[in-house]
XYZ file of C-alpha atoms in Angstrom:
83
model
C 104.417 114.702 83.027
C 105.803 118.147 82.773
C 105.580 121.125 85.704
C 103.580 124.110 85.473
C 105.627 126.623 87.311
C 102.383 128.895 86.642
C 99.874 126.963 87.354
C 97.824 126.789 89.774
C 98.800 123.342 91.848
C 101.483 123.733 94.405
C 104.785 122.359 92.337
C 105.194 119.641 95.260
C 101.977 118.814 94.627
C 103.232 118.402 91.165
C 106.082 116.630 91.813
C 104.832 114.427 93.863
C 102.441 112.995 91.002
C 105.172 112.764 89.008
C 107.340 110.584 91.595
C 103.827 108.738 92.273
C 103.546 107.534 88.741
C 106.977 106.588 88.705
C 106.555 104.561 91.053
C 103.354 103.018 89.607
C 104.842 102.496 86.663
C 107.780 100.188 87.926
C 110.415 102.883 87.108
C 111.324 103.289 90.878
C 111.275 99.487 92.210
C 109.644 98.514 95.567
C 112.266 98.418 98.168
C 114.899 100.782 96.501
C 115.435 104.421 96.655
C 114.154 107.502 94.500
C 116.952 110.300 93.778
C 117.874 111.969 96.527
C 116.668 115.967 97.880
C 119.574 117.157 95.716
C 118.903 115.004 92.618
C 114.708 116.539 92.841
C 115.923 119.790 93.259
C 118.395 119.537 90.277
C 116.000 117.779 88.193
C 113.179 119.799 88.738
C 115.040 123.467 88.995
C 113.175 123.713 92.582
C 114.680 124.514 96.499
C 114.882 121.692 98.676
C 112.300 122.597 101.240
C 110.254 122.346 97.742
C 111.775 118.567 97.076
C 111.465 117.764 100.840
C 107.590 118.555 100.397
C 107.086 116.787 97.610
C 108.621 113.172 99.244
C 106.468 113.835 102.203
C 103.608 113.941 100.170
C 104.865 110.617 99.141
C 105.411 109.534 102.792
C 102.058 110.355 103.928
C 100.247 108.577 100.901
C 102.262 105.707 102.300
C 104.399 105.026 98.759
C 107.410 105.862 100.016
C 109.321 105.688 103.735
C 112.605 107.901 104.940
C 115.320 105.771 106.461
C 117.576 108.260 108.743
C 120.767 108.220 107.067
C 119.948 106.033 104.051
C 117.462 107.894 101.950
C 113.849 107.730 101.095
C 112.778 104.092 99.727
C 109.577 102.828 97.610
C 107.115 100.985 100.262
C 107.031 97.117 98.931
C 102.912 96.516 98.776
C 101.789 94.164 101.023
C 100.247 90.898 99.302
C 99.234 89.653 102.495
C 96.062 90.636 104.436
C 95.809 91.332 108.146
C 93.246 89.914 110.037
């Protein structure tokens, strides 16, 4: 997936998909982190309130959780169901 810095979707937005199907895809493991603000902002030639958007996103879908201090980890998927 590439970035459209012209198009019309919000590039968080856009990066956000792309970390999503990363993730989805095995590249970023369950219970291990995804590159740091710096690395996203490096990678993708955006600021960091940009990259700090983008995980967010992440956060609130629920893929991903921020550990104060130790980075931003891949949510392992339940295989067990409440009752």
């Amino acid at each position: 997936m590439k970035i459209d810095l012209d198009g019309p979707e919000p590039l968080y937005e856009q990066i956000a998909a792309v970390l999503a199907a990363r993730i989805a895809d095995g590249t970023y493991e369950p219970r291990r982190r995804i590159p740091s603000e710096a690395a996203l902002c490096e990678e993708f030639k955006v600021s960091r309130p940009t990259a700090r958007a983008a995980v967010k996103v992440l956060n609130d879908r629920g893929l991903t959780a921020t550990v104060h201090g130790k980075g931003t980890f891949v949510v392992e998927e339940s295989t067990e169901k409440e009752k």
